[in-house]
PDB file of C-alpha atoms in Angstrom:
ATOM      1  CA  UNK C   1      60.189-186.725 -62.473  1.00  0.00           C
ATOM      2  CA  UNK C   2      62.066-185.571 -59.370  1.00  0.00           C
ATOM      3  CA  UNK C   3      60.825-186.825 -56.006  1.00  0.00           C
ATOM      4  CA  UNK C   4      60.164-183.257 -54.889  1.00  0.00           C
ATOM      5  CA  UNK C   5      57.977-182.665 -57.929  1.00  0.00           C
ATOM      6  CA  UNK C   6      56.072-185.899 -57.289  1.00  0.00           C
ATOM      7  CA  UNK C   7      55.168-184.625 -53.836  1.00  0.00           C
ATOM      8  CA  UNK C   8      54.370-181.150 -55.065  1.00  0.00           C
ATOM      9  CA  UNK C   9      52.020-182.542 -57.711  1.00  0.00           C
ATOM     10  CA  UNK C  10      49.764-184.227 -55.151  1.00  0.00           C
ATOM     11  CA  UNK C  11      50.221-181.890 -52.193  1.00  0.00           C
ATOM     12  CA  UNK C  12      47.134-180.445 -50.539  1.00  0.00           C
ATOM     13  CA  UNK C  13      47.593-177.154 -48.713  1.00  0.00           C
ATOM     14  CA  UNK C  14      46.663-176.402 -45.095  1.00  0.00           C
ATOM     15  CA  UNK C  15      45.754-173.058 -43.479  1.00  0.00           C
ATOM     16  CA  UNK C  16      48.358-171.169 -41.525  1.00  0.00           C
ATOM     17  CA  UNK C  17      48.118-171.011 -37.749  1.00  0.00           C
ATOM     18  CA  UNK C  18      50.305-170.217 -34.783  1.00  0.00           C
ATOM     19  CA  UNK C  19      53.241-172.493 -34.003  1.00  0.00           C
ATOM     20  CA  UNK C  20      54.619-172.214 -30.490  1.00  0.00           C
ATOM     21  CA  UNK C  21      57.143-170.759 -28.105  1.00  0.00           C
ATOM     22  CA  UNK C  22      60.766-170.045 -28.933  1.00  0.00           C
ATOM     23  CA  UNK C  23      63.546-171.643 -26.904  1.00  0.00           C
ATOM     24  CA  UNK C  24      66.811-169.841 -26.189  1.00  0.00           C
ATOM     25  CA  UNK C  25      69.408-170.423 -28.901  1.00  0.00           C
ATOM     26  CA  UNK C  26      67.041-172.443 -31.085  1.00  0.00           C
ATOM     27  CA  UNK C  27      65.235-171.115 -34.149  1.00  0.00           C
ATOM     28  CA  UNK C  28      61.533-170.316 -34.263  1.00  0.00           C
ATOM     29  CA  UNK C  29      59.068-172.115 -36.513  1.00  0.00           C
ATOM     30  CA  UNK C  30      57.827-169.025 -38.352  1.00  0.00           C
ATOM     31  CA  UNK C  31      60.891-168.027 -40.343  1.00  0.00           C
ATOM     32  CA  UNK C  32      61.792-168.981 -43.894  1.00  0.00           C
ATOM     33  CA  UNK C  33      65.478-169.270 -42.978  1.00  0.00           C
ATOM     34  CA  UNK C  34      65.482-172.167 -40.538  1.00  0.00           C
ATOM     35  CA  UNK C  35      68.022-174.768 -39.491  1.00  0.00           C
ATOM     36  CA  UNK C  36      67.559-178.476 -40.114  1.00  0.00           C
ATOM     37  CA  UNK C  37      68.575-181.252 -37.726  1.00  0.00           C
ATOM     38  CA  UNK C  38      69.298-184.658 -39.293  1.00  0.00           C
ATOM     39  CA  UNK C  39      70.381-188.123 -38.235  1.00  0.00           C
ATOM     40  CA  UNK C  40      73.119-189.390 -40.554  1.00  0.00           C
ATOM     41  CA  UNK C  41      73.751-193.106 -40.106  1.00  0.00           C
ATOM     42  CA  UNK C  42      77.086-193.634 -41.924  1.00  0.00           C
ATOM     43  CA  UNK C  43      79.020-191.232 -39.688  1.00  0.00           C
ATOM     44  CA  UNK C  44      76.404-191.912 -36.976  1.00  0.00           C
ATOM     45  CA  UNK C  45      76.001-188.264 -36.061  1.00  0.00           C
ATOM     46  CA  UNK C  46      73.275-185.736 -35.564  1.00  0.00           C
ATOM     47  CA  UNK C  47      74.036-182.654 -37.669  1.00  0.00           C
ATOM     48  CA  UNK C  48      72.448-179.216 -37.667  1.00  0.00           C
ATOM     49  CA  UNK C  49      72.685-177.251 -40.928  1.00  0.00           C
ATOM     50  CA  UNK C  50      71.278-174.009 -42.278  1.00  0.00           C
ATOM     51  CA  UNK C  51      68.802-175.226 -44.895  1.00  0.00           C
ATOM     52  CA  UNK C  52      70.095-172.582 -47.339  1.00  0.00           C
ATOM     53  CA  UNK C  53      73.693-173.877 -47.213  1.00  0.00           C
ATOM     54  CA  UNK C  54      75.354-177.044 -48.459  1.00  0.00           C
ATOM     55  CA  UNK C  55      75.217-179.893 -45.925  1.00  0.00           C
ATOM     56  CA  UNK C  56      79.013-180.048 -45.581  1.00  0.00           C
ATOM     57  CA  UNK C  57      81.248-180.406 -42.532  1.00  0.00           C
ATOM     58  CA  UNK C  58      82.360-176.808 -42.979  1.00  0.00           C
ATOM     59  CA  UNK C  59      78.742-175.600 -42.802  1.00  0.00           C
ATOM     60  CA  UNK C  60      77.694-177.676 -39.797  1.00  0.00           C
ATOM     61  CA  UNK C  61      76.221-175.415 -37.127  1.00  0.00           C
ATOM     62  CA  UNK C  62      76.352-178.162 -34.509  1.00  0.00           C
ATOM     63  CA  UNK C  63      76.952-181.916 -34.293  1.00  0.00           C
ATOM     64  CA  UNK C  64      76.417-184.672 -31.751  1.00  0.00           C
ATOM     65  CA  UNK C  65      78.350-187.933 -31.979  1.00  0.00           C
ATOM     66  CA  UNK C  66      77.346-190.594 -29.417  1.00  0.00           C
ATOM     67  CA  UNK C  67      79.635-193.322 -30.799  1.00  0.00           C
ATOM     68  CA  UNK C  68      78.583-196.771 -31.978  1.00  0.00           C
ATOM     69  CA  UNK C  69      77.453-199.924 -30.192  1.00  0.00           C
ATOM     70  CA  UNK C  70      73.980-199.307 -28.807  1.00  0.00           C
ATOM     71  CA  UNK C  71      74.043-195.866 -30.429  1.00  0.00           C
ATOM     72  CA  UNK C  72      74.551-197.164 -33.975  1.00  0.00           C
ATOM     73  CA  UNK C  73      72.082-196.263 -36.745  1.00  0.00           C
ATOM     74  CA  UNK C  74      70.609-193.134 -35.176  1.00  0.00           C
ATOM     75  CA  UNK C  75      66.917-193.278 -35.992  1.00  0.00           C
ATOM     76  CA  UNK C  76      65.481-190.088 -34.496  1.00  0.00           C
ATOM     77  CA  UNK C  77      66.385-186.700 -33.057  1.00  0.00           C
ATOM     78  CA  UNK C  78      64.401-183.735 -31.776  1.00  0.00           C
ATOM     79  CA  UNK C  79      64.719-180.673 -29.512  1.00  0.00           C
ATOM     80  CA  UNK C  80      62.748-180.055 -26.335  1.00  0.00           C
ATOM     81  CA  UNK C  81      62.871-177.320 -23.676  1.00  0.00           C
ATOM     82  CA  UNK C  82      63.449-177.795 -19.947  1.00  0.00           C
ATOM     83  CA  UNK C  83      63.531-175.352 -17.038  1.00  0.00           C
ATOM     84  CA  UNK C  84      66.733-176.843 -15.620  1.00  0.00           C
ATOM     85  CA  UNK C  85      68.906-177.498 -18.679  1.00  0.00           C
ATOM     86  CA  UNK C  86      67.294-175.287 -21.320  1.00  0.00           C
ATOM     87  CA  UNK C  87      67.461-176.973 -24.717  1.00  0.00           C
ATOM     88  CA  UNK C  88      67.994-180.722 -24.695  1.00  0.00           C
ATOM     89  CA  UNK C  89      68.284-183.147 -27.570  1.00  0.00           C
ATOM     90  CA  UNK C  90      66.332-186.406 -27.675  1.00  0.00           C
ATOM     91  CA  UNK C  91      67.663-189.337 -29.680  1.00  0.00           C
ATOM     92  CA  UNK C  92      66.815-192.933 -30.497  1.00  0.00           C
ATOM     93  CA  UNK C  93      69.096-195.455 -32.189  1.00  0.00           C
ATOM     94  CA  UNK C  94      68.260-198.758 -33.846  1.00  0.00           C
ATOM     95  CA  UNK C  95      71.382-200.128 -32.181  1.00  0.00           C
ATOM     96  CA  UNK C  96      69.320-200.235 -29.005  1.00  0.00           C
ATOM     97  CA  UNK C  97      69.631-197.007 -27.042  1.00  0.00           C
ATOM     98  CA  UNK C  98      67.550-193.900 -26.410  1.00  0.00           C
ATOM     99  CA  UNK C  99      68.678-190.856 -24.489  1.00  0.00           C
ATOM    100  CA  UNK C 100      68.897-187.126 -24.000  1.00  0.00           C
ATOM    101  CA  UNK C 101      71.843-184.792 -24.206  1.00  0.00           C
ATOM    102  CA  UNK C 102      72.397-181.275 -22.955  1.00  0.00           C
ATOM    103  CA  UNK C 103      72.722-178.844 -25.867  1.00  0.00           C
ATOM    104  CA  UNK C 104      75.537-176.543 -24.834  1.00  0.00           C
ATOM    105  CA  UNK C 105      77.518-173.840 -26.659  1.00  0.00           C
ATOM    106  CA  UNK C 106      80.024-176.474 -27.769  1.00  0.00           C
ATOM    107  CA  UNK C 107      79.854-176.981 -31.531  1.00  0.00           C
ATOM    108  CA  UNK C 108      80.806-180.668 -31.630  1.00  0.00           C
ATOM    109  CA  UNK C 109      79.175-182.592 -28.831  1.00  0.00           C
ATOM    110  CA  UNK C 110      79.770-186.200 -27.848  1.00  0.00           C
ATOM    111  CA  UNK C 111      78.675-188.967 -25.518  1.00  0.00           C
ATOM    112  CA  UNK C 112      79.948-187.046 -22.488  1.00  0.00           C
ATOM    113  CA  UNK C 113      77.109-184.544 -23.003  1.00  0.00           C
ATOM    114  CA  UNK C 114      74.483-187.246 -22.395  1.00  0.00           C
ATOM    115  CA  UNK C 115      72.268-186.574 -19.366  1.00  0.00           C
ATOM    116  CA  UNK C 116      70.536-189.969 -19.416  1.00  0.00           C
ATOM    117  CA  UNK C 117      70.194-193.042 -21.621  1.00  0.00           C
ATOM    118  CA  UNK C 118      68.468-196.422 -21.549  1.00  0.00           C
ATOM    119  CA  UNK C 119      68.024-199.589 -23.602  1.00  0.00           C
ATOM    120  CA  UNK C 120      64.299-200.219 -24.164  1.00  0.00           C
ATOM    121  CA  UNK C 121      64.995-203.020 -26.660  1.00  0.00           C
ATOM    122  CA  UNK C 122      63.133-203.832 -29.846  1.00  0.00           C
ATOM    123  CA  UNK C 123      64.790-201.426 -32.331  1.00  0.00           C
ATOM    124  CA  UNK C 124      64.069-197.965 -30.830  1.00  0.00           C
ATOM    125  CA  UNK C 125      62.784-195.476 -33.392  1.00  0.00           C
ATOM    126  CA  UNK C 126      61.668-192.413 -31.395  1.00  0.00           C
ATOM    127  CA  UNK C 127      61.771-190.764 -27.983  1.00  0.00           C
ATOM    128  CA  UNK C 128      59.442-188.070 -26.638  1.00  0.00           C
ATOM    129  CA  UNK C 129      59.271-185.990 -23.466  1.00  0.00           C
ATOM    130  CA  UNK C 130      56.096-185.379 -21.471  1.00  0.00           C
ATOM    131  CA  UNK C 131      56.460-181.813 -20.116  1.00  0.00           C
ATOM    132  CA  UNK C 132      55.981-180.788 -16.480  1.00  0.00           C
ATOM    133  CA  UNK C 133      56.378-184.327 -15.128  1.00  0.00           C
ATOM    134  CA  UNK C 134      59.725-185.023 -16.816  1.00  0.00           C
ATOM    135  CA  UNK C 135      58.705-188.461 -18.116  1.00  0.00           C
ATOM    136  CA  UNK C 136      59.896-189.918 -21.422  1.00  0.00           C
ATOM    137  CA  UNK C 137      58.345-192.449 -23.799  1.00  0.00           C
ATOM    138  CA  UNK C 138      60.287-194.532 -26.328  1.00  0.00           C
ATOM    139  CA  UNK C 139      58.749-196.225 -29.376  1.00  0.00           C
ATOM    140  CA  UNK C 140      60.323-199.530 -30.468  1.00  0.00           C
ATOM    141  CA  UNK C 141      59.448-201.031 -33.826  1.00  0.00           C
ATOM    142  CA  UNK C 142      59.293-204.572 -32.433  1.00  0.00           C
ATOM    143  CA  UNK C 143      55.951-203.532 -30.989  1.00  0.00           C
ATOM    144  CA  UNK C 144      55.871-201.512 -27.788  1.00  0.00           C
ATOM    145  CA  UNK C 145      56.133-198.152 -26.031  1.00  0.00           C
ATOM    146  CA  UNK C 146      58.361-197.866 -22.959  1.00  0.00           C
ATOM    147  CA  UNK C 147      57.605-195.241 -20.304  1.00  0.00           C
ATOM    148  CA  UNK C 148      60.334-193.820 -18.069  1.00  0.00           C
ATOM    149  CA  UNK C 149      59.548-191.864 -14.898  1.00  0.00           C
ATOM    150  CA  UNK C 150      61.926-189.847 -12.665  1.00  0.00           C
ATOM    151  CA  UNK C 151      62.048-189.332  -8.933  1.00  0.00           C
ATOM    152  CA  UNK C 152      62.524-185.614  -9.633  1.00  0.00           C
ATOM    153  CA  UNK C 153      61.568-183.677 -12.771  1.00  0.00           C
ATOM    154  CA  UNK C 154      64.870-181.771 -12.767  1.00  0.00           C
ATOM    155  CA  UNK C 155      67.006-184.930 -12.437  1.00  0.00           C
ATOM    156  CA  UNK C 156      66.923-187.023 -15.617  1.00  0.00           C
ATOM    157  CA  UNK C 157      69.557-189.307 -14.130  1.00  0.00           C
ATOM    158  CA  UNK C 158      66.775-190.709 -11.902  1.00  0.00           C
ATOM    159  CA  UNK C 159      64.659-191.903 -14.854  1.00  0.00           C
ATOM    160  CA  UNK C 160      63.711-195.572 -14.730  1.00  0.00           C
ATOM    161  CA  UNK C 161      61.348-197.795 -16.683  1.00  0.00           C
ATOM    162  CA  UNK C 162      57.870-197.814 -15.131  1.00  0.00           C
ATOM    163  CA  UNK C 163      55.647-199.237 -17.889  1.00  0.00           C
ATOM    164  CA  UNK C 164      55.603-201.041 -21.225  1.00  0.00           C
ATOM    165  CA  UNK C 165      52.557-200.831 -23.519  1.00  0.00           C
ATOM    166  CA  UNK C 166      52.073-202.939 -26.643  1.00  0.00           C
ATOM    167  CA  UNK C 167      51.728-201.147 -29.992  1.00  0.00           C
ATOM    168  CA  UNK C 168      52.467-203.238 -33.074  1.00  0.00           C
ATOM    169  CA  UNK C 169      55.174-201.677 -35.237  1.00  0.00           C
ATOM    170  CA  UNK C 170      55.649-198.631 -32.989  1.00  0.00           C
ATOM    171  CA  UNK C 171      57.751-196.067 -34.883  1.00  0.00           C
ATOM    172  CA  UNK C 172      56.731-192.515 -33.918  1.00  0.00           C
ATOM    173  CA  UNK C 173      55.645-190.745 -30.767  1.00  0.00           C
ATOM    174  CA  UNK C 174      54.830-187.082 -30.119  1.00  0.00           C
ATOM    175  CA  UNK C 175      53.342-185.027 -27.278  1.00  0.00           C
ATOM    176  CA  UNK C 176      50.181-182.988 -27.913  1.00  0.00           C
ATOM    177  CA  UNK C 177      50.283-179.928 -25.600  1.00  0.00           C
ATOM    178  CA  UNK C 178      46.833-178.700 -26.643  1.00  0.00           C
ATOM    179  CA  UNK C 179      44.985-181.817 -25.531  1.00  0.00           C
ATOM    180  CA  UNK C 180      47.555-183.232 -23.092  1.00  0.00           C
ATOM    181  CA  UNK C 181      47.729-186.478 -25.027  1.00  0.00           C
ATOM    182  CA  UNK C 182      50.565-188.648 -26.222  1.00  0.00           C
ATOM    183  CA  UNK C 183      50.208-189.830 -29.824  1.00  0.00           C
ATOM    184  CA  UNK C 184      52.069-192.797 -31.312  1.00  0.00           C
ATOM    185  CA  UNK C 185      52.051-194.417 -34.744  1.00  0.00           C
ATOM    186  CA  UNK C 186      52.474-198.097 -35.471  1.00  0.00           C
ATOM    187  CA  UNK C 187      51.211-200.698 -37.884  1.00  0.00           C
ATOM    188  CA  UNK C 188      48.111-199.271 -39.639  1.00  0.00           C
ATOM    189  CA  UNK C 189      47.223-196.921 -36.777  1.00  0.00           C
ATOM    190  CA  UNK C 190      47.914-193.674 -34.965  1.00  0.00           C
ATOM    191  CA  UNK C 191      46.829-194.096 -31.345  1.00  0.00           C
ATOM    192  CA  UNK C 192      46.331-191.419 -28.662  1.00  0.00           C
ATOM    193  CA  UNK C 193      47.171-192.106 -25.015  1.00  0.00           C
ATOM    194  CA  UNK C 194      46.113-190.332 -21.855  1.00  0.00           C
ATOM    195  CA  UNK C 195      48.772-189.666 -19.235  1.00  0.00           C
ATOM    196  CA  UNK C 196      48.198-189.968 -15.498  1.00  0.00           C
ATOM    197  CA  UNK C 197      50.349-189.854 -12.385  1.00  0.00           C
ATOM    198  CA  UNK C 198      53.686-188.228 -11.710  1.00  0.00           C
ATOM    199  CA  UNK C 199      57.257-189.297 -11.113  1.00  0.00           C
ATOM    200  CA  UNK C 200      57.591-193.091 -10.892  1.00  0.00           C
ATOM    201  CA  UNK C 201      53.781-193.406 -10.906  1.00  0.00           C
ATOM    202  CA  UNK C 202      53.340-191.966 -14.388  1.00  0.00           C
ATOM    203  CA  UNK C 203      51.310-194.232 -16.678  1.00  0.00           C
ATOM    204  CA  UNK C 204      49.855-194.027 -20.192  1.00  0.00           C
ATOM    205  CA  UNK C 205      46.587-195.587 -21.360  1.00  0.00           C
ATOM    206  CA  UNK C 206      45.151-195.971 -24.847  1.00  0.00           C
ATOM    207  CA  UNK C 207      42.229-193.599 -25.396  1.00  0.00           C
ATOM    208  CA  UNK C 208      39.325-193.910 -27.821  1.00  0.00           C
ATOM    209  CA  UNK C 209      41.100-191.548 -30.235  1.00  0.00           C
ATOM    210  CA  UNK C 210      42.785-193.322 -33.122  1.00  0.00           C
ATOM    211  CA  UNK C 211      43.329-192.840 -36.844  1.00  0.00           C
ATOM    212  CA  UNK C 212      43.588-195.734 -39.306  1.00  0.00           C
ATOM    213  CA  UNK C 213      46.558-195.995 -41.691  1.00  0.00           C
ATOM    214  CA  UNK C 214      46.960-198.143 -44.780  1.00  0.00           C
ATOM    215  CA  UNK C 215      50.446-199.352 -43.890  1.00  0.00           C
ATOM    216  CA  UNK C 216      53.185-199.198 -41.290  1.00  0.00           C
ATOM    217  CA  UNK C 217      53.453-195.746 -39.708  1.00  0.00           C
ATOM    218  CA  UNK C 218      56.937-194.283 -40.066  1.00  0.00           C
ATOM    219  CA  UNK C 219      57.034-190.680 -38.871  1.00  0.00           C
ATOM    220  CA  UNK C 220      54.721-188.654 -36.645  1.00  0.00           C
ATOM    221  CA  UNK C 221      55.213-184.924 -36.229  1.00  0.00           C
ATOM    222  CA  UNK C 222      53.302-181.721 -35.421  1.00  0.00           C
ATOM    223  CA  UNK C 223      52.045-179.617 -38.293  1.00  0.00           C
ATOM    224  CA  UNK C 224      53.708-176.287 -37.481  1.00  0.00           C
ATOM    225  CA  UNK C 225      51.266-174.513 -39.803  1.00  0.00           C
ATOM    226  CA  UNK C 226      48.158-175.736 -37.950  1.00  0.00           C
ATOM    227  CA  UNK C 227      48.136-176.490 -34.212  1.00  0.00           C
ATOM    228  CA  UNK C 228      45.082-178.769 -34.509  1.00  0.00           C
ATOM    229  CA  UNK C 229      46.820-181.195 -36.844  1.00  0.00           C
ATOM    230  CA  UNK C 230      49.497-183.878 -36.787  1.00  0.00           C
ATOM    231  CA  UNK C 231      51.303-185.262 -39.820  1.00  0.00           C
ATOM    232  CA  UNK C 232      52.059-188.958 -40.219  1.00  0.00           C
ATOM    233  CA  UNK C 233      53.772-190.933 -42.950  1.00  0.00           C
ATOM    234  CA  UNK C 234      53.254-194.622 -43.624  1.00  0.00           C
ATOM    235  CA  UNK C 235      54.421-197.104 -46.263  1.00  0.00           C
ATOM    236  CA  UNK C 236      52.124-195.559 -48.872  1.00  0.00           C
ATOM    237  CA  UNK C 237      52.055-191.809 -48.308  1.00  0.00           C
ATOM    238  CA  UNK C 238      51.845-188.795 -46.008  1.00  0.00           C
ATOM    239  CA  UNK C 239      48.676-187.696 -44.217  1.00  0.00           C
ATOM    240  CA  UNK C 240      47.450-184.841 -42.055  1.00  0.00           C
ATOM    241  CA  UNK C 241      44.760-185.401 -39.461  1.00  0.00           C
ATOM    242  CA  UNK C 242      42.820-183.287 -36.991  1.00  0.00           C
ATOM    243  CA  UNK C 243      43.488-184.029 -33.327  1.00  0.00           C
ATOM    244  CA  UNK C 244      39.963-182.879 -32.485  1.00  0.00           C
ATOM    245  CA  UNK C 245      37.838-184.513 -35.207  1.00  0.00           C
ATOM    246  CA  UNK C 246      40.293-187.243 -36.327  1.00  0.00           C
ATOM    247  CA  UNK C 247      39.489-186.371 -39.962  1.00  0.00           C
ATOM    248  CA  UNK C 248      42.405-187.459 -42.180  1.00  0.00           C
ATOM    249  CA  UNK C 249      43.604-185.840 -45.407  1.00  0.00           C
ATOM    250  CA  UNK C 250      46.069-187.350 -47.860  1.00  0.00           C
ATOM    251  CA  UNK C 251      48.913-184.927 -48.533  1.00  0.00           C
ATOM    252  CA  UNK C 252      51.110-187.117 -50.745  1.00  0.00           C
ATOM    253  CA  UNK C 253      50.959-190.604 -52.211  1.00  0.00           C
ATOM    254  CA  UNK C 254      54.712-191.086 -52.514  1.00  0.00           C
ATOM    255  CA  UNK C 255      55.967-194.216 -50.745  1.00  0.00           C
ATOM    256  CA  UNK C 256      58.853-194.747 -48.280  1.00  0.00           C
ATOM    257  CA  UNK C 257      58.760-191.296 -46.639  1.00  0.00           C
ATOM    258  CA  UNK C 258      60.853-191.760 -43.487  1.00  0.00           C
ATOM    259  CA  UNK C 259      60.718-188.176 -42.208  1.00  0.00           C
ATOM    260  CA  UNK C 260      58.401-185.287 -43.020  1.00  0.00           C
ATOM    261  CA  UNK C 261      58.154-181.797 -41.516  1.00  0.00           C
ATOM    262  CA  UNK C 262      55.816-178.959 -42.492  1.00  0.00           C
ATOM    263  CA  UNK C 263      56.815-175.486 -41.299  1.00  0.00           C
ATOM    264  CA  UNK C 264      54.578-172.574 -40.341  1.00  0.00           C
ATOM    265  CA  UNK C 265      55.527-170.864 -43.602  1.00  0.00           C
ATOM    266  CA  UNK C 266      54.035-173.797 -45.522  1.00  0.00           C
ATOM    267  CA  UNK C 267      57.387-175.128 -46.681  1.00  0.00           C
ATOM    268  CA  UNK C 268      57.878-178.828 -46.100  1.00  0.00           C
ATOM    269  CA  UNK C 269      60.906-181.080 -46.272  1.00  0.00           C
ATOM    270  CA  UNK C 270      61.371-184.815 -46.163  1.00  0.00           C
ATOM    271  CA  UNK C 271      63.639-187.850 -46.454  1.00  0.00           C
ATOM    272  CA  UNK C 272      62.570-190.729 -48.695  1.00  0.00           C
ATOM    273  CA  UNK C 273      64.192-194.147 -48.420  1.00  0.00           C
ATOM    274  CA  UNK C 274      65.881-194.646 -51.793  1.00  0.00           C
ATOM    275  CA  UNK C 275      66.106-198.456 -51.684  1.00  0.00           C
ATOM    276  CA  UNK C 276      69.825-198.215 -52.510  1.00  0.00           C
ATOM    277  CA  UNK C 277      73.216-198.080 -50.826  1.00  0.00           C
ATOM    278  CA  UNK C 278      74.366-199.532 -47.529  1.00  0.00           C
ATOM    279  CA  UNK C 279      71.145-198.538 -45.797  1.00  0.00           C
ATOM    280  CA  UNK C 280      68.303-198.704 -48.295  1.00  0.00           C
ATOM    281  CA  UNK C 281      65.894-197.171 -45.769  1.00  0.00           C
ATOM    282  CA  UNK C 282      67.870-193.893 -45.878  1.00  0.00           C
ATOM    283  CA  UNK C 283      68.912-191.341 -48.494  1.00  0.00           C
ATOM    284  CA  UNK C 284      71.794-188.912 -49.095  1.00  0.00           C
ATOM    285  CA  UNK C 285      69.236-186.197 -49.913  1.00  0.00           C
ATOM    286  CA  UNK C 286      66.888-184.011 -47.883  1.00  0.00           C
ATOM    287  CA  UNK C 287      64.228-182.642 -50.241  1.00  0.00           C
ATOM    288  CA  UNK C 288      62.675-179.178 -49.750  1.00  0.00           C
ATOM    289  CA  UNK C 289      59.453-177.944 -51.348  1.00  0.00           C
ATOM    290  CA  UNK C 290      60.509-174.292 -51.654  1.00  0.00           C
ATOM    291  CA  UNK C 291      64.315-174.449 -51.454  1.00  0.00           C
ATOM    292  CA  UNK C 292      67.189-176.298 -53.057  1.00  0.00           C
ATOM    293  CA  UNK C 293      67.485-179.984 -52.195  1.00  0.00           C
ATOM    294  CA  UNK C 294      70.506-180.823 -50.045  1.00  0.00           C
ATOM    295  CA  UNK C 295      72.612-183.877 -50.895  1.00  0.00           C
ATOM    296  CA  UNK C 296      75.612-185.055 -48.896  1.00  0.00           C
ATOM    297  CA  UNK C 297      77.692-187.542 -50.872  1.00  0.00           C
ATOM    298  CA  UNK C 298      77.944-190.928 -49.173  1.00  0.00           C
ATOM    299  CA  UNK C 299      75.482-189.996 -46.441  1.00  0.00           C
ATOM    300  CA  UNK C 300      72.435-191.961 -45.304  1.00  0.00           C
ATOM    301  CA  UNK C 301      69.943-189.545 -43.739  1.00  0.00           C
ATOM    302  CA  UNK C 302      67.042-191.160 -41.927  1.00  0.00           C
ATOM    303  CA  UNK C 303      65.293-188.424 -39.957  1.00  0.00           C
ATOM    304  CA  UNK C 304      65.184-184.683 -40.620  1.00  0.00           C
ATOM    305  CA  UNK C 305      63.728-182.194 -38.161  1.00  0.00           C
ATOM    306  CA  UNK C 306      63.362-178.465 -37.740  1.00  0.00           C
ATOM    307  CA  UNK C 307      65.940-177.289 -35.207  1.00  0.00           C
ATOM    308  CA  UNK C 308      63.466-175.782 -32.780  1.00  0.00           C
ATOM    309  CA  UNK C 309      61.649-176.372 -29.493  1.00  0.00           C
ATOM    310  CA  UNK C 310      58.337-174.881 -30.488  1.00  0.00           C
ATOM    311  CA  UNK C 311      56.010-177.768 -29.766  1.00  0.00           C
ATOM    312  CA  UNK C 312      56.247-178.207 -26.012  1.00  0.00           C
TER     313      UNK C 312
END
């Protein structure tokens, strides 16, 4: 049975709800014809493709290539909106670096488009922005979250480390604009954090809100079809949970899901580690529930995201 069909067979639906705002030049969350942003670790690039076209070089809508070294094995990417730069890209790399780059009209972007970067250590797996105060939080799988605060919201070059908080197996982190909380997933838990202070005084603190997982949390994302819910994958499956009640629902029992996104239309797509090739945690295929799967020969995709800024 195909992996897509395995997921379809055990999927549990969720009601539709509003997504969020649209950023200039970046697709909305409520259309069936959306673009997909992926980290590809062999070429070590972030690619943006139309999900209805082959994932080939000729069809690439945009790319970002930061080089190797600390940027090797790109492990996350996402889009966020800012008042100063407009759309920015956030990236984390298992080689050791996290950073943000300015998304310009240039099709093929490189390291010279980076606005800020840092080395939090511990195998970085995700980076998130806290709106309004311009702070950033990195999740490192060796077991901690690193908080960076600026001296001015509009000047990312002034970001500096201000805090480190322990979270075993930290892999995912996402901002919750409805409740003004930062959520992070790690080993057998999704934990919510309150945020206080501004600029270099910004701090996060674990709240009483947490959701138990059966294994190591891998990916944590908004559910674009329901603003009250987040979606998390761990070693054993994919789950949706309410940010208000913390009630958790099993969506899929397929293992090794490294990235999972559910759109407002109800379509979902994911990357499953195939336990093969040069990077057995990745896969050459992005699987879609309502569209053709996309395979790029020789590729190792790790994260796949909707190319949009609709969550903060």
